Amino acid sequence: MPESNPKFYYPSTDVVERANVQEYEELYKRSIEDREGFWAEQAEQLDWYKRWDKVLDESNKPFYKWFVGGKTNIIQNAIDRHLTGANRNKLAIIWESESGTTQSFSYYALNREVCQFANILKSMGIKKGDIVTIYMPQLPEMVFAMLACAKIGAVHSVVYGGFSYEALASRISAANSRILITADGGSRRGKKINLKEIADEAMKRSPTIEVCITVKHNNLDVNMEAERDFWYHDLKSLPIASPKCKTTILDAEDKLFILYTSGTTGAPKGMVHTHGGYSVYTSTTHKMAFDIKPEDRWWCAADPGWITGHSYIVYAPLINGSTIIMYEGAPNYPYPNRWWQMVEKYGVNILYTSPTAIRGLMRFGDQWAERHDLSTLRLLGSVGEPINPEAWRWFYDVIGNGKCPIIDTWWQTETGGFMVCPLPITPLKPGSAGQPFFGNEIGVVDEEGNQVPVGQEGKLVIKNPWPGMARTVMGDDQRYADLYWSDYKEQGYYTAGDSAKIDEDGYIWVIGRMDEVLKVSGYRLGTSEIESALVSHPSVSEAAAIGLPHELKGHGIYTYVILNEGVTGDKVLQKELQEHVGSELGKIAQPEKVTFVESLPKTRSGKIMRRVLRARALGLDEGDLSTLEE
Ligand code: WT7
């Protein structure tokens, strides 16, 4: 391709010259022809207690296993191996709060914190395989808690700190969790949020919890129940909390964590990830796509409560020995330069964020970024939904000063790590996530599984297993097989639930979810969850939720409600229902609008035709109505 092709943005020479991966096509070809060889080579760069016998076990599809027979623990690579080498005194975590308080931990200090937490968990009777629920703001202790679980072979289930007590309670119950780790609060926009109060409400509904450990952060008055509630700092001062703890040796396929995510129907599903394959996949994608160097300061501005945070705040950067920046607070509080201040202060080299955050900062104008020296930035990243070209260009020109490639990474909770993304050497097209990552064959196919012609929309499928793939839905193998592997059973494809196009250069353009899943500010929400929350209100008989384009959030939630006989719909009730959804699911799920209706468009089999509601709301053609009943 000639360097002058106006379709592309080319990376600058100094970015290309130092890139960890210098060439895509050849290595890609090799990674497809010998997938197991490629992944074995990557796995060899990590430490193992015992080497694997078999890279990939395909004997029980779609339940693939990776690095079978290998003995490991993700902590061996994320912490232990750094303690003997050059990284021992290097900063692992630099944390800053909204108000500017800071804390930092070297790898050596991180190890002591994690060991102490691990010993506390052990003393509470936590054993290998037990599920520990973590419900916290973005504090260093949240990372310590996750790593402590991993260290002793317990399985963490992190519930995002913005979720409501209902959502927390249902996840605790589904996991049968005995221990909850929380904090007395977090802060957002100068306001203190009392998380322990929400945790208390959840525990009333979750009889499995025997012990709740609370980290003191906000000095808020909280209710501490004798025998159940313990302050973390109290436990930490006991002799049981020794800063020395041996990492438990595990099988590569032992569970590392479960993380709940929304789907088309029913309750959120707990995706299961494991130690071995996940270590290899996340660290390789991180190192290659974001060109990680020992001296880099890496900032993934997500919350550790989502997969982005699990993989790319916590695990991959630690395995790669990076210095991680963590920030607890809003991007634009007290002023819209809060993030740029952080970049300047810490000399951040790589910033990975979401289109919704970029759009949110872009609207305040360029002057907030221009006040800061952002010249340390080398690469930028985006994740969560397709990035609109205006936001891409702003990020590229104003934040990256026209010299930092934007690594737009397409992946999912289920995939563990990046599946489609550029490399620092790749010519870019704003809005496209580029080409498949090594080892992956991505198809855009029709109902029969045939590749659709260039430029046409089809279903995005992954044609092969990869080490970072979720192993199952917790407690429901059948659901895992049905949801992801049943559309193209013969071909053995994984269906992602997204629609996409491939262009004449092989670049993938993700369009969005094909199922009833919304992306609200990058968060994944099922329409069915929002509808169930509405129907749980005593005035509501039936409800439908749809997503409509929203300038900042990507999708805004619009709902249609049929009220029970005798209830009149007025403004007060509208507001009450909006807030009801907010308190059932969490603020992120609060609808933009509630509209009262007499009936809902349904198929003869009783399914709500959300596509019809969407078309009507947007004033578009309603399409084929032959299956419409009323
Ligand atoms: C869905 C997965 C993976 C971390 C955050 C989201 C959408 C994600 C992109 C991107 C276009 C994207 C897809 C996908 N998505 N990244 N770069 N371009 N769409 O994880 O909550 O499991 O959501 O997010 O629709 O299926 P998740």
PDB file of N, CA, C and O in Angstrom, residues 125 178 272 336 366 371 432 437 490 583 589 611 630:
ATOM      1  N   GLY A 125     -11.176 -19.119  56.434  1.00  0.00           N
ATOM      2  CA  GLY A 125     -11.584 -20.438  55.949  1.00  0.00           C
ATOM      3  C   GLY A 125     -11.739 -20.531  54.446  1.00  0.00           C
ATOM      4  O   GLY A 125     -12.267 -21.514  53.926  1.00  0.00           O
ATOM      5  N   ARG A 178     -19.511 -16.976  50.277  1.00  0.00           N
ATOM      6  CA  ARG A 178     -19.536 -16.878  51.740  1.00  0.00           C
ATOM      7  C   ARG A 178     -18.943 -15.576  52.236  1.00  0.00           C
ATOM      8  O   ARG A 178     -19.152 -15.170  53.360  1.00  0.00           O
ATOM      9  N   VAL A 272     -16.763 -17.762  33.059  1.00  0.00           N
ATOM     10  CA  VAL A 272     -15.663 -18.347  33.828  1.00  0.00           C
ATOM     11  C   VAL A 272     -14.336 -18.201  33.075  1.00  0.00           C
ATOM     12  O   VAL A 272     -14.242 -18.594  31.904  1.00  0.00           O
ATOM     13  N   PRO A 336     -12.957  19.790  33.433  1.00  0.00           N
ATOM     14  CA  PRO A 336     -12.757  18.843  32.325  1.00  0.00           C
ATOM     15  C   PRO A 336     -11.292  18.567  31.979  1.00  0.00           C
ATOM     16  O   PRO A 336     -11.030  17.859  31.024  1.00  0.00           O
ATOM     17  N   ASP A 366     -11.290  21.965  23.020  1.00  0.00           N
ATOM     18  CA  ASP A 366      -9.877  21.584  23.005  1.00  0.00           C
ATOM     19  C   ASP A 366      -9.060  22.252  24.110  1.00  0.00           C
ATOM     20  O   ASP A 366      -8.003  21.765  24.493  1.00  0.00           O
ATOM     21  N   ARG A 371      -4.065  22.997  27.660  1.00  0.00           N
ATOM     22  CA  ARG A 371      -3.354  23.560  28.818  1.00  0.00           C
ATOM     23  C   ARG A 371      -2.284  22.625  29.370  1.00  0.00           C
ATOM     24  O   ARG A 371      -1.546  22.993  30.267  1.00  0.00           O
ATOM     25  N   SER A 432     -12.739   1.725  12.465  1.00  0.00           N
ATOM     26  CA  SER A 432     -12.556   0.289  12.247  1.00  0.00           C
ATOM     27  C   SER A 432     -11.549  -0.255  13.253  1.00  0.00           C
ATOM     28  O   SER A 432     -10.519   0.367  13.506  1.00  0.00           O
ATOM     29  N   PHE A 437      -6.427 -10.270  15.640  1.00  0.00           N
ATOM     30  CA  PHE A 437      -5.196 -10.506  16.386  1.00  0.00           C
ATOM     31  C   PHE A 437      -4.661 -11.894  16.003  1.00  0.00           C
ATOM     32  O   PHE A 437      -5.399 -12.755  15.536  1.00  0.00           O
ATOM     33  N   GLU A 490     -21.986 -26.995  12.855  1.00  0.00           N
ATOM     34  CA  GLU A 490     -21.203 -27.790  11.924  1.00  0.00           C
ATOM     35  C   GLU A 490     -19.804 -27.214  11.729  1.00  0.00           C
ATOM     36  O   GLU A 490     -18.818 -27.936  11.757  1.00  0.00           O
ATOM     37  N   SER A 583     -32.653   1.998  40.931  1.00  0.00           N
ATOM     38  CA  SER A 583     -32.321   1.365  42.210  1.00  0.00           C
ATOM     39  C   SER A 583     -32.318  -0.157  42.107  1.00  0.00           C
ATOM     40  O   SER A 583     -31.631  -0.837  42.855  1.00  0.00           O
ATOM     41  N   ALA A 589     -28.418   2.037  34.406  1.00  0.00           N
ATOM     42  CA  ALA A 589     -29.538   1.430  33.701  1.00  0.00           C
ATOM     43  C   ALA A 589     -30.790   2.311  33.720  1.00  0.00           C
ATOM     44  O   ALA A 589     -31.837   1.936  33.194  1.00  0.00           O
ATOM     45  N   ARG A 611     -37.867  -4.100  17.427  1.00  0.00           N
ATOM     46  CA  ARG A 611     -37.455  -3.434  16.187  1.00  0.00           C
ATOM     47  C   ARG A 611     -38.559  -2.489  15.707  1.00  0.00           C
ATOM     48  O   ARG A 611     -38.290  -1.419  15.173  1.00  0.00           O
ATOM     49  N   GLU A 630     -50.720  -7.670  17.052  1.00  0.00           N
ATOM     50  CA  GLU A 630     -51.684  -6.581  17.217  1.00  0.00           C
ATOM     51  C   GLU A 630     -51.131  -5.268  16.682  1.00  0.00           C
ATOM     52  O   GLU A 630     -49.955  -5.023  16.773  1.00  0.00           O
TER      53      GLU A 630
END
